[in-house]
XYZ file of C-alpha atoms in Angstrom:
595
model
C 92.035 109.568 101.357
C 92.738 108.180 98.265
C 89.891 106.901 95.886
C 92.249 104.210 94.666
C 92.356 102.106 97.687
C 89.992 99.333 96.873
C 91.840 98.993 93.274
C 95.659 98.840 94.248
C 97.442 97.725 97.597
C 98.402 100.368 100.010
C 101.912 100.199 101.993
C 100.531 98.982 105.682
C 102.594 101.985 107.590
C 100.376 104.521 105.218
C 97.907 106.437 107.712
C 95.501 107.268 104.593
C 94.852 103.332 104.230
C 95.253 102.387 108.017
C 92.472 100.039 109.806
C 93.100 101.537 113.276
C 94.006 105.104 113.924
C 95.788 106.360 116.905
C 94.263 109.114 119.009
C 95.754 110.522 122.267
C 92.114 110.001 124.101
C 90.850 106.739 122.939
C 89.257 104.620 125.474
C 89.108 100.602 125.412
C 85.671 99.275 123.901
C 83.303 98.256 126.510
C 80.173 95.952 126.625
C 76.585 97.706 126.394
C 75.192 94.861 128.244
C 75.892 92.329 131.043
C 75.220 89.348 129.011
C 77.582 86.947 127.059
C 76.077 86.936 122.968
C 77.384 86.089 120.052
C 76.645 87.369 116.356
C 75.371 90.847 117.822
C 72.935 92.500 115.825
C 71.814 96.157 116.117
C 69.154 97.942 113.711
C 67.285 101.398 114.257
C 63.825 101.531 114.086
C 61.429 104.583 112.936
C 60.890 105.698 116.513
C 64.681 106.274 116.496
C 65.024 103.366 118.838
C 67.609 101.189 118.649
C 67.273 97.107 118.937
C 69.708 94.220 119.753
C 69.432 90.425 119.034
C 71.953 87.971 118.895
C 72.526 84.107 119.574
C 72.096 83.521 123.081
C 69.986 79.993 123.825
C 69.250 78.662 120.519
C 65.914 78.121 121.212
C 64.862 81.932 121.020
C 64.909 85.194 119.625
C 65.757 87.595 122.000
C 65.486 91.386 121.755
C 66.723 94.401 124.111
C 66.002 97.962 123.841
C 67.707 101.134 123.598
C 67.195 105.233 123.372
C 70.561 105.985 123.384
C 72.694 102.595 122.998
C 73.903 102.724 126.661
C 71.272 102.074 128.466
C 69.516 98.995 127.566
C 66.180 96.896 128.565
C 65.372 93.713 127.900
C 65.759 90.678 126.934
C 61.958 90.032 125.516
C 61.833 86.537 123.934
C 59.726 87.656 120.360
C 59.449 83.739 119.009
C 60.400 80.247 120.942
C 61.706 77.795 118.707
C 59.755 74.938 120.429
C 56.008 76.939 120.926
C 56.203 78.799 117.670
C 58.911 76.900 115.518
C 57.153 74.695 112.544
C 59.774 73.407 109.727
C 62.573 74.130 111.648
C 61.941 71.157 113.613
C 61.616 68.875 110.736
C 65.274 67.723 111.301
C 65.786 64.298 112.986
C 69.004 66.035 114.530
C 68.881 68.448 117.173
C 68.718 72.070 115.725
C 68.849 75.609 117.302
C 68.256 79.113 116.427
C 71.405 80.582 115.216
C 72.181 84.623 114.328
C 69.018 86.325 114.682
C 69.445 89.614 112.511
C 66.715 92.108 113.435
C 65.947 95.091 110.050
C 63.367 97.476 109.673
C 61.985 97.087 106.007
C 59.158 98.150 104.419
C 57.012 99.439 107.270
C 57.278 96.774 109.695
C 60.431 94.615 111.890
C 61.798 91.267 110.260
C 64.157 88.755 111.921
C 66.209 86.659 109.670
C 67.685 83.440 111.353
C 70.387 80.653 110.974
C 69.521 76.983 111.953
C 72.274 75.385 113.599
C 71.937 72.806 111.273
C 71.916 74.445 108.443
C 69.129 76.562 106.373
C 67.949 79.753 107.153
C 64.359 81.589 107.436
C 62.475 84.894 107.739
C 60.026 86.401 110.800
C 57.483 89.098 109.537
C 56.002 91.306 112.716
C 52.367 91.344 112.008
C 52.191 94.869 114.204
C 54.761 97.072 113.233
C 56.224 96.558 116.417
C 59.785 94.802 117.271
C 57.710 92.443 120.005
C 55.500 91.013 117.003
C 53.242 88.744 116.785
C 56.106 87.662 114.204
C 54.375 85.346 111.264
C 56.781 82.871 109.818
C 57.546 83.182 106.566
C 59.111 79.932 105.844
C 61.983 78.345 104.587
C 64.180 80.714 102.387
C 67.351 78.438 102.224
C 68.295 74.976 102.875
C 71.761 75.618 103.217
C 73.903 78.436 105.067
C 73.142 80.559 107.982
C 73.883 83.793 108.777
C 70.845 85.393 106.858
C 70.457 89.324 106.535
C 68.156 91.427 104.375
C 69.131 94.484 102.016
C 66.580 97.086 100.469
C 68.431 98.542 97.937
C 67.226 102.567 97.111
C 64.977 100.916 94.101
C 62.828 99.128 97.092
C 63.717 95.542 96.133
C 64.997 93.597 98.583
C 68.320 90.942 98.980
C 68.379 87.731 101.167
C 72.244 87.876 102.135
C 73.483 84.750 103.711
C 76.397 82.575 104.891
C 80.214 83.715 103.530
C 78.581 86.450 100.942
C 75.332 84.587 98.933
C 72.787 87.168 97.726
C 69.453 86.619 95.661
C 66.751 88.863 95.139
C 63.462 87.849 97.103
C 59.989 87.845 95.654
C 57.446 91.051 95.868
C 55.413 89.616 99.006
C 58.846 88.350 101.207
C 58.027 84.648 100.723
C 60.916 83.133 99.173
C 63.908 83.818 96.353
C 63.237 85.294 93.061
C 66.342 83.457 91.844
C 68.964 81.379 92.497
C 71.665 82.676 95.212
C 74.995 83.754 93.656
C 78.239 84.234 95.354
C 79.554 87.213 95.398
C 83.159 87.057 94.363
C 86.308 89.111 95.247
C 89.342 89.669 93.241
C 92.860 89.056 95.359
C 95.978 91.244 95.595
C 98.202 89.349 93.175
C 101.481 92.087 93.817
C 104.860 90.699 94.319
C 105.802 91.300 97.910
C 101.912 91.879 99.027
C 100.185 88.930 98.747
C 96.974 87.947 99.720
C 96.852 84.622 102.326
C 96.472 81.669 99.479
C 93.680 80.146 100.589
C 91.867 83.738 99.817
C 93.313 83.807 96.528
C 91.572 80.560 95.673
C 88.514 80.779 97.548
C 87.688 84.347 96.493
C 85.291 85.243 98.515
C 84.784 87.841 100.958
C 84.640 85.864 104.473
C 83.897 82.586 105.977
C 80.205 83.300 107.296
C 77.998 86.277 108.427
C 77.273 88.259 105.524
C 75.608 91.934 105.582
C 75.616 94.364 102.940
C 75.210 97.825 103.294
C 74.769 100.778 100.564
C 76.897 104.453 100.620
C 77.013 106.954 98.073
C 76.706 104.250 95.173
C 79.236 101.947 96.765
C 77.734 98.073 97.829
C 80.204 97.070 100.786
C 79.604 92.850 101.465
C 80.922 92.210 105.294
C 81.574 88.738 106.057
C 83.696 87.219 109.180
C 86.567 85.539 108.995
C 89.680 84.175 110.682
C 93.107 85.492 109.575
C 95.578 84.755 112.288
C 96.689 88.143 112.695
C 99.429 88.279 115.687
C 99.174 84.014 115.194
C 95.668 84.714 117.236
C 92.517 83.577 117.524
C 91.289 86.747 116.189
C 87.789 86.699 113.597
C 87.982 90.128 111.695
C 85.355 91.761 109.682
C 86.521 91.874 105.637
C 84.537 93.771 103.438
C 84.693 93.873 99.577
C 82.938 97.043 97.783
C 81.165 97.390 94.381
C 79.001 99.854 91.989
C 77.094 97.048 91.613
C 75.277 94.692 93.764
C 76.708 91.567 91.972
C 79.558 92.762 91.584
C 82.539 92.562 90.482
C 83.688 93.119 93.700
C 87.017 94.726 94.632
C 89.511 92.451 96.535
C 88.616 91.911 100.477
C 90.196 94.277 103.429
C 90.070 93.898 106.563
C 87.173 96.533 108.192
C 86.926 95.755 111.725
C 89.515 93.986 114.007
C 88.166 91.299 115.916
C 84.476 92.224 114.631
C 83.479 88.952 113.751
C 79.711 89.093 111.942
C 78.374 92.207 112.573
C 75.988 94.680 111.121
C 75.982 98.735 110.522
C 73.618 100.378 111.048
C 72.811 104.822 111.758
C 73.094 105.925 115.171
C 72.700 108.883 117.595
C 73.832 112.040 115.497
C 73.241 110.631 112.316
C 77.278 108.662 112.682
C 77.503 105.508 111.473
C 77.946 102.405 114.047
C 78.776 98.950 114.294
C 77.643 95.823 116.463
C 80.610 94.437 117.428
C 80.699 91.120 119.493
C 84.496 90.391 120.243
C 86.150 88.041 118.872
C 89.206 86.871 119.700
C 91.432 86.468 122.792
C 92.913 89.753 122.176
C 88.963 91.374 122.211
C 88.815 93.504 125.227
C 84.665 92.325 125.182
C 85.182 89.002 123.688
C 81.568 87.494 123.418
C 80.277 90.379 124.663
C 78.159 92.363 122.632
C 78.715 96.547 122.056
C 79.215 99.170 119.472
C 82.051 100.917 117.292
C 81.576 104.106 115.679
C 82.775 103.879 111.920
C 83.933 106.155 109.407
C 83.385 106.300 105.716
C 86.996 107.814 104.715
C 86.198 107.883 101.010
C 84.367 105.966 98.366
C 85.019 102.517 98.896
C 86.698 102.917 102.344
C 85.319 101.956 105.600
C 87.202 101.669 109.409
C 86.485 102.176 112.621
C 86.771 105.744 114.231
C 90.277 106.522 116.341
C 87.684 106.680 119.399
C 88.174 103.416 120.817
C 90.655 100.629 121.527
C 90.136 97.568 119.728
C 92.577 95.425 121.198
C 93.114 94.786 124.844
C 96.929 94.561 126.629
C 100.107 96.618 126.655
C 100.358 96.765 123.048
C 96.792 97.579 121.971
C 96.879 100.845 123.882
C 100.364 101.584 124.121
C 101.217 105.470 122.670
C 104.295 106.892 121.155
C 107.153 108.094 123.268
C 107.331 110.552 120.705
C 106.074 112.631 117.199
C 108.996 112.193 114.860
C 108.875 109.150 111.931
C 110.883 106.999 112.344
C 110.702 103.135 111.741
C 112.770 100.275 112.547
C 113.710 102.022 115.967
C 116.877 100.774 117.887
C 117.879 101.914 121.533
C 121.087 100.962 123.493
C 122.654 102.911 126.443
C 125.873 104.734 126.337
C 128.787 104.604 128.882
C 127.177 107.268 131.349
C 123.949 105.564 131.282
C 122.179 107.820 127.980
C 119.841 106.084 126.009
C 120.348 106.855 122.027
C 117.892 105.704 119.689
C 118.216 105.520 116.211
C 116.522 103.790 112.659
C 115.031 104.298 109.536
C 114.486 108.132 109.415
C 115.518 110.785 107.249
C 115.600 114.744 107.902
C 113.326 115.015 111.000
C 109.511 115.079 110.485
C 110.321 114.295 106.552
C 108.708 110.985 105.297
C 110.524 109.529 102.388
C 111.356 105.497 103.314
C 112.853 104.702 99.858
C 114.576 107.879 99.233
C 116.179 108.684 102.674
C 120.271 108.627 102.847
C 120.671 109.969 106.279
C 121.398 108.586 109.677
C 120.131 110.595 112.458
C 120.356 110.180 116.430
C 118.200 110.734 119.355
C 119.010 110.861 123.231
C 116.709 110.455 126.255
C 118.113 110.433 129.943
C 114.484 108.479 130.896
C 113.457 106.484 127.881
C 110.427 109.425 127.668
C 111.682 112.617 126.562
C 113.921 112.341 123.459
C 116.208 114.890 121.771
C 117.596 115.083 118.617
C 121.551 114.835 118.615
C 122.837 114.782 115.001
C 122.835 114.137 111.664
C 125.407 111.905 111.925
C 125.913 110.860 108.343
C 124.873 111.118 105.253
C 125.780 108.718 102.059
C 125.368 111.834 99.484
C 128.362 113.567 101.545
C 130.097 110.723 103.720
C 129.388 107.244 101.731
C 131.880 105.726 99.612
C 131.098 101.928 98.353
C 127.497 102.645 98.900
C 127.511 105.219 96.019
C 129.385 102.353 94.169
C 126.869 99.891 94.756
C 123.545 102.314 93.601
C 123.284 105.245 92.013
C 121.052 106.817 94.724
C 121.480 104.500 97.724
C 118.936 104.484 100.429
C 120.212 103.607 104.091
C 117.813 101.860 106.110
C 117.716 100.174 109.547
C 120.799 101.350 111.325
C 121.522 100.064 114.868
C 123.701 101.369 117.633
C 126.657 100.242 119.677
C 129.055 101.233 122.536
C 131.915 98.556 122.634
C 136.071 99.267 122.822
C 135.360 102.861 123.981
C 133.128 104.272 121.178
C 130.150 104.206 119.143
C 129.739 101.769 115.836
C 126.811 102.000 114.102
C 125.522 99.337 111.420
C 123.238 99.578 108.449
C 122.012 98.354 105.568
C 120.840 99.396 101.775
C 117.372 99.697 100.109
C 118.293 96.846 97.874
C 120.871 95.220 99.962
C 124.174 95.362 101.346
C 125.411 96.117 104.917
C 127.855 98.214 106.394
C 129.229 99.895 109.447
C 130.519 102.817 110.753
C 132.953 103.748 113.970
C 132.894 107.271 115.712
C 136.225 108.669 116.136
C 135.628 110.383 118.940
C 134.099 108.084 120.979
C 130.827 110.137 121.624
C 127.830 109.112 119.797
C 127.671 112.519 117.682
C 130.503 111.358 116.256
C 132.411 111.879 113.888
C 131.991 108.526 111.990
C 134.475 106.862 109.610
C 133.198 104.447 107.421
C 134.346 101.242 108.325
C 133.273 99.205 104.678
C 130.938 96.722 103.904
C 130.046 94.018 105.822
C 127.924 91.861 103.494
C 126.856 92.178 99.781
C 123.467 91.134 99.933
C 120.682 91.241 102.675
C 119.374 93.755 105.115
C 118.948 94.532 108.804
C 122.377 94.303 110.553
C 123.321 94.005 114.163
C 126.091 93.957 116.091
C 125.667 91.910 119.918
C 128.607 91.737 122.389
C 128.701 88.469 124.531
C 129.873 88.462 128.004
C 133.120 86.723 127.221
C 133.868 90.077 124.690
C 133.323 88.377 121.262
C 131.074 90.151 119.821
C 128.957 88.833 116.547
C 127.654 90.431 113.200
C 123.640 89.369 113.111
C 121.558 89.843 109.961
C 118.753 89.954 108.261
C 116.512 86.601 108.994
C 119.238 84.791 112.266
C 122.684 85.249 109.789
C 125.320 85.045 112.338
C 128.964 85.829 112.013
C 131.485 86.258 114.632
C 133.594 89.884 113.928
C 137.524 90.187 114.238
C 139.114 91.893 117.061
C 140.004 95.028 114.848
C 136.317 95.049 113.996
C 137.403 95.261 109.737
C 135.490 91.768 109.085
C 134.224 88.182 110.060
C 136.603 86.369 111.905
C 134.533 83.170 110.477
C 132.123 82.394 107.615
C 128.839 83.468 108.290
C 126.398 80.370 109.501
C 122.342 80.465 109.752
C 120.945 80.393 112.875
C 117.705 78.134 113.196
C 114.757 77.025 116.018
C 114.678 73.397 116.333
C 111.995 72.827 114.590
C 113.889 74.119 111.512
C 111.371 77.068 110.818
C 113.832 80.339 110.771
C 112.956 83.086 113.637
C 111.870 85.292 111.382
C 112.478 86.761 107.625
C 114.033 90.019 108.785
C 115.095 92.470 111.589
C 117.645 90.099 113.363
C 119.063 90.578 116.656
C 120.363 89.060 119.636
C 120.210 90.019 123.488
C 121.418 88.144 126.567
C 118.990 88.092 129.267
C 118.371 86.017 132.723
C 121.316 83.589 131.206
C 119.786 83.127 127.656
C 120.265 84.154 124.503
C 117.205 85.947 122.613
C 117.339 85.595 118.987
C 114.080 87.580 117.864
C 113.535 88.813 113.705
C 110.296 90.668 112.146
C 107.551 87.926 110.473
C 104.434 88.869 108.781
C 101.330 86.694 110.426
C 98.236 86.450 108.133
C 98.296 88.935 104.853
C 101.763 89.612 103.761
C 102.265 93.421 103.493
C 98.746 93.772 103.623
C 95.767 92.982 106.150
C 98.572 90.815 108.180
C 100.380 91.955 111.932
C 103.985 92.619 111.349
C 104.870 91.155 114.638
C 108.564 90.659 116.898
C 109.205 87.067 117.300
C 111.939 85.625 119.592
C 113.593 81.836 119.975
C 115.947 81.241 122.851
C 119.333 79.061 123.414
C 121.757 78.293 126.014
C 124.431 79.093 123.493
C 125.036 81.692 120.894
C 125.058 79.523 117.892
C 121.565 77.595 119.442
C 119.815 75.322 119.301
C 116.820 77.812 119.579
C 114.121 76.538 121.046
C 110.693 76.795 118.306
C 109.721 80.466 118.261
C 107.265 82.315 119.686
C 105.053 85.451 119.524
C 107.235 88.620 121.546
C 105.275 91.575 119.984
C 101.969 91.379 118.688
C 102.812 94.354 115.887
C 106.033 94.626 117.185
C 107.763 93.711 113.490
C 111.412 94.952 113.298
C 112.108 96.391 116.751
C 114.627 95.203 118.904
C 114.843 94.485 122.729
C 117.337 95.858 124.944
C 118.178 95.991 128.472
C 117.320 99.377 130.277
C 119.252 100.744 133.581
C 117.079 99.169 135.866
C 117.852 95.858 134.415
C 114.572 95.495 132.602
C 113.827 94.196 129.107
C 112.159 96.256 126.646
C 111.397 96.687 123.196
C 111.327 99.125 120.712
C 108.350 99.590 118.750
C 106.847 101.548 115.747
C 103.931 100.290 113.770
C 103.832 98.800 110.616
C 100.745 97.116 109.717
C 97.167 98.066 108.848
C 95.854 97.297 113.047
C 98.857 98.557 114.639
C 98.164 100.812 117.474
C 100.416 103.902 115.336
C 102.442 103.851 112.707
C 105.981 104.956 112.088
C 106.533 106.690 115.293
C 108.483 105.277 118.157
C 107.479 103.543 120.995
C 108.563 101.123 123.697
C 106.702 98.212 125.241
C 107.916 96.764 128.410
C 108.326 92.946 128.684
C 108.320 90.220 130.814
C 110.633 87.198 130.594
C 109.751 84.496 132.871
C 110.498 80.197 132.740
C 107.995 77.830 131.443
C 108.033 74.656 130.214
C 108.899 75.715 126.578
C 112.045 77.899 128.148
C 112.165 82.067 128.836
C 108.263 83.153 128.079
C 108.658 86.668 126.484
C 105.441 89.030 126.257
C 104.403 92.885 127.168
C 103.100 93.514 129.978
C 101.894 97.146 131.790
C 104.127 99.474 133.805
């Protein structure tokens, strides 16, 4: 791991900065108990017990009770709002308890609370024990909610609260020794990884739920908040670290995928652990509360172990058909029914993206076990403008053909240009003749054959150009291809497929961070015609970035697949996700589904 994480942006396909890890015998996360909570808090107690509060009614604190955080008894209500409350119900409005956080400081069990009206306030157990009596301690906010407390290793103590407030409290736990201050982060101001802008002006850590926790000299601030990974409903944990506890404080990352507020805490065999309560849609225990083990990868870097599965459907679990890098992944099917596969590699198991100048090729009979066919080509011995063009060209994203009885083969530059290349022998190991350049600028070329024989040169974010019949150029000036709506498909990784009568135009987008905590995800738009209209796009891929669908031998549509982005279920290794296309009122519905 590198120490430099929290200073400088990390590539999202690096496996040293990733937020998920892939591991062959991960399981999906499962609730710990049977009851629908939000804001799950878990602390350990000196008996080496663990506890678990949450907001459930609103009207009480609730605790359950664990040796070994799977089996679980409770709930005990420890303090009623209505027989115990006092100025909480001051308010003329209607007001609940919100986020009960339960911590063991200073020899006895305090609960921290949210009121749903804003304001937060402190429970003291008068007996050592989690079940109280609890004596209330008052008012320690009028604004926020979302409290938490921190002992730092000098023995004073933090109130946390809301989207990442902290002020010291007073020797006897009464109220503030000063005035709250925000904690601020610094944003990712990088050209071509930027942070979302409303983080770059907001700079702070998270919307609400703040909890701070203290490793090996590093502060790490947790808050929750929503960044529309995968255009979802998702709430992620962030976290922002620090030598000190007021920081400066590095710039936000993302911690825990669909985490929402949640608090670490030690656990059995001294690992570290998370509450987690699900948030999202895509949460396999959305509302439900239960645990993630977490890792401490180096100072300043925190994510969840490669034990669990924190995203439910074919995509969240899916696993590599395969162990050899490779991104941008194509497939098509030969004449005798082969599947090739080819994309942004270099020599096999080698991992250079922005030095590699080779095109390689890989052949499965069953879309599972995959050979390696051939280097077949190589700009340092076969190029010719491309040489012109840079002085060390890089080839990335080449796709695959079979169309007038042979192979072509299409590709672009690190930098841009595309070109394309025609096997002479009319099997896919070639040999290739270089068959020029295509376009000057831009990336990510295609070539799709309609049913009627034309076929059509599609690039980088829906360019669209029909080819001559000698296949030497464009037989027309290139035109844009655009939804309806007038938003483009997607910025790169173009392509088109015909299935069930309509045309798929589908491109890579970023959703969220760009380059950074965001989903690279596979979005499609579909027409009657080739040239559109295209209805408004849509989510294929959650992840699915610049892979491209094709059409296997049992007439199904797929998708290839390789991980680029920081939650992505791998990284830069293929994979295929089976889809399913089916009519609804927007047109052909495209989304994974299981085997």
């Amino acid at each position: 791991m590198k120490s430099d994480f929290i200073m400088q942006p990390p590539h999202p396909e690096t496996e040293w900065s990733a937020c998920t890890g892939y591991s062959e015998s991960a399981v999906f996360i499962e609730p710990i108990i049977d009851v629908s909570l939000r804001d799950a808090s878990i602390c350990t107690g000196p008996d080496h017990r663990y506890y678990l509060t949450g907001t459930t009614d609103g009207s009480s604190v609730q605790v359950w009770t664990s040796a070994d955080l799977k089996s679980w008894t409770g709930p005990a209500a420890v303090w009623s709002l209505e027989q115990d409350g006092t100025w909480q119900k001051e308010s003329t409005s209607p007001t609940g308890i919100s986020a009960p956080e339960i911590r063991y400081v200073k020899g006895t069990f305090w609960v921290t609370y949210g009121l749903t009206q804003g304001g937060t306030g402190l429970l003291k157990s008068l007996s050592a024990s989690v079940m109280g009596p609890y004596e209330d301690m008052g008012k320690m906010t009028a604004d926020g909610q979302d409290a938490s407390l921190f002992e730092d290793e000098d023995g004073a103590v933090y109130w946390v609260y809301s989207n990442g407030k902290i002020a010291r409290m007073n020797e006897d736990m009464t109220g503030l020794a000063e005035i709250p201050r925000m904690v601020e982060v610094q944003p990712w101001r990088v050209a071509g990884r930027e942070d979302h802008p409303s983080y770059i002006r907001n700079l702070q850590v998270g919307d609400y739920g703040a909890f701070l926790y203290k490793r090996d000299g590093y502060y790490y601030m947790f808050c929750a908040d929503a960044l529309e990974r995968m255009g979802s409903d998702a709430v992620d944990t962030f976290v922002a670290v620090s030598q000190s506890i007021y920081g400066p404080y590095s710039r936000r990352y993302l911690a825990l995928p669909h985490g929402g507020q949640m608090t670490l805490f030690d656990g059995p065999e001294d690992r570290l652990y998370a509450s987690f309560t699900g948030c999202g849609s895509y949460s396999p225990v959305e509302h439900y509360p239960s645990v993630v083990a977490m890792t401490l990868e180096g100072p300043g870097f925190i994510r969840p172990t490669k034990e669990v599965i924190l995203e439910k459907g074919a995509v969240g679990s899916l696993k590599p058909v395969a162990d050899f890098p490779i991104r941008d992944p194509h497939i098509s099917t030969g004449p005798d029914g082969t599947y090739y596969m080819t994309g942004t590699s270099d020599e096999p198991h080698r991992n250079f993206w922005d030095r590699n100048n080779q095109l390689h090729l890989w052949r499965s009979k069953d879309l599972k076990e995959w050979h390696h066919v051939a280097k077949v080509w190589d700009l340092s011995e076969n190029g010719t403008w491309e040489n012109n063009m840079y002085k060390n060209p890089c080839l990335w994203a080449p796709e695959m053909i079979y169309l007038y009885g042979t192979f072509w083969i299409t590709y672009s530059l690190q930098g841009g240009g595309t070109g394309m290349i025609k096997s002479v022998s009319g099997h896919a190991e070639g040999p290739y003749i270089d068959m020029g350049r295509m376009t000057n600028t831009d990336i990510d070329s295609s070539l799709f054959l309609d049913e009627d024989g034309e076929v059509y040169f599609v690039w980088q974010d829906g360019k669209i150009a029909r080819m001559k019949k000698d296949m030497t150029g464009f037989a027309e000036d290139p035109r844009k291809l655009l939804c309806s709506d007038g938003q483009r498909v997607g910025y790169e990784g173009a392509f088109i497929v015909k299935y069930k009568g309509k045309y798929i135009l589908g491109a890579a987008e970023w959703s969220g961070d760009k380059r950074v905590d965001g989903t690279y995800d596979l979005m499609y738009a579909t027409s009657e015609n080739v040239y559109g209209p295209y209805t408004p796009r849509r989510l294929a891929v959650p992840h699915g970035g610049h892979g491209t669908m094709f059409i296997d031998r049992d007439g199904r549509l797929l998708s290839t697949f390789f991980g680029n982005d920081r939650t992505a279920p791998f990284r830069t290794r293929p994979g295929i996700v089976l889809l399913r296309a089916e009519e609804d009122e927007q047109g052909l519905c495209i989304a994974p589904c299981c085997e």
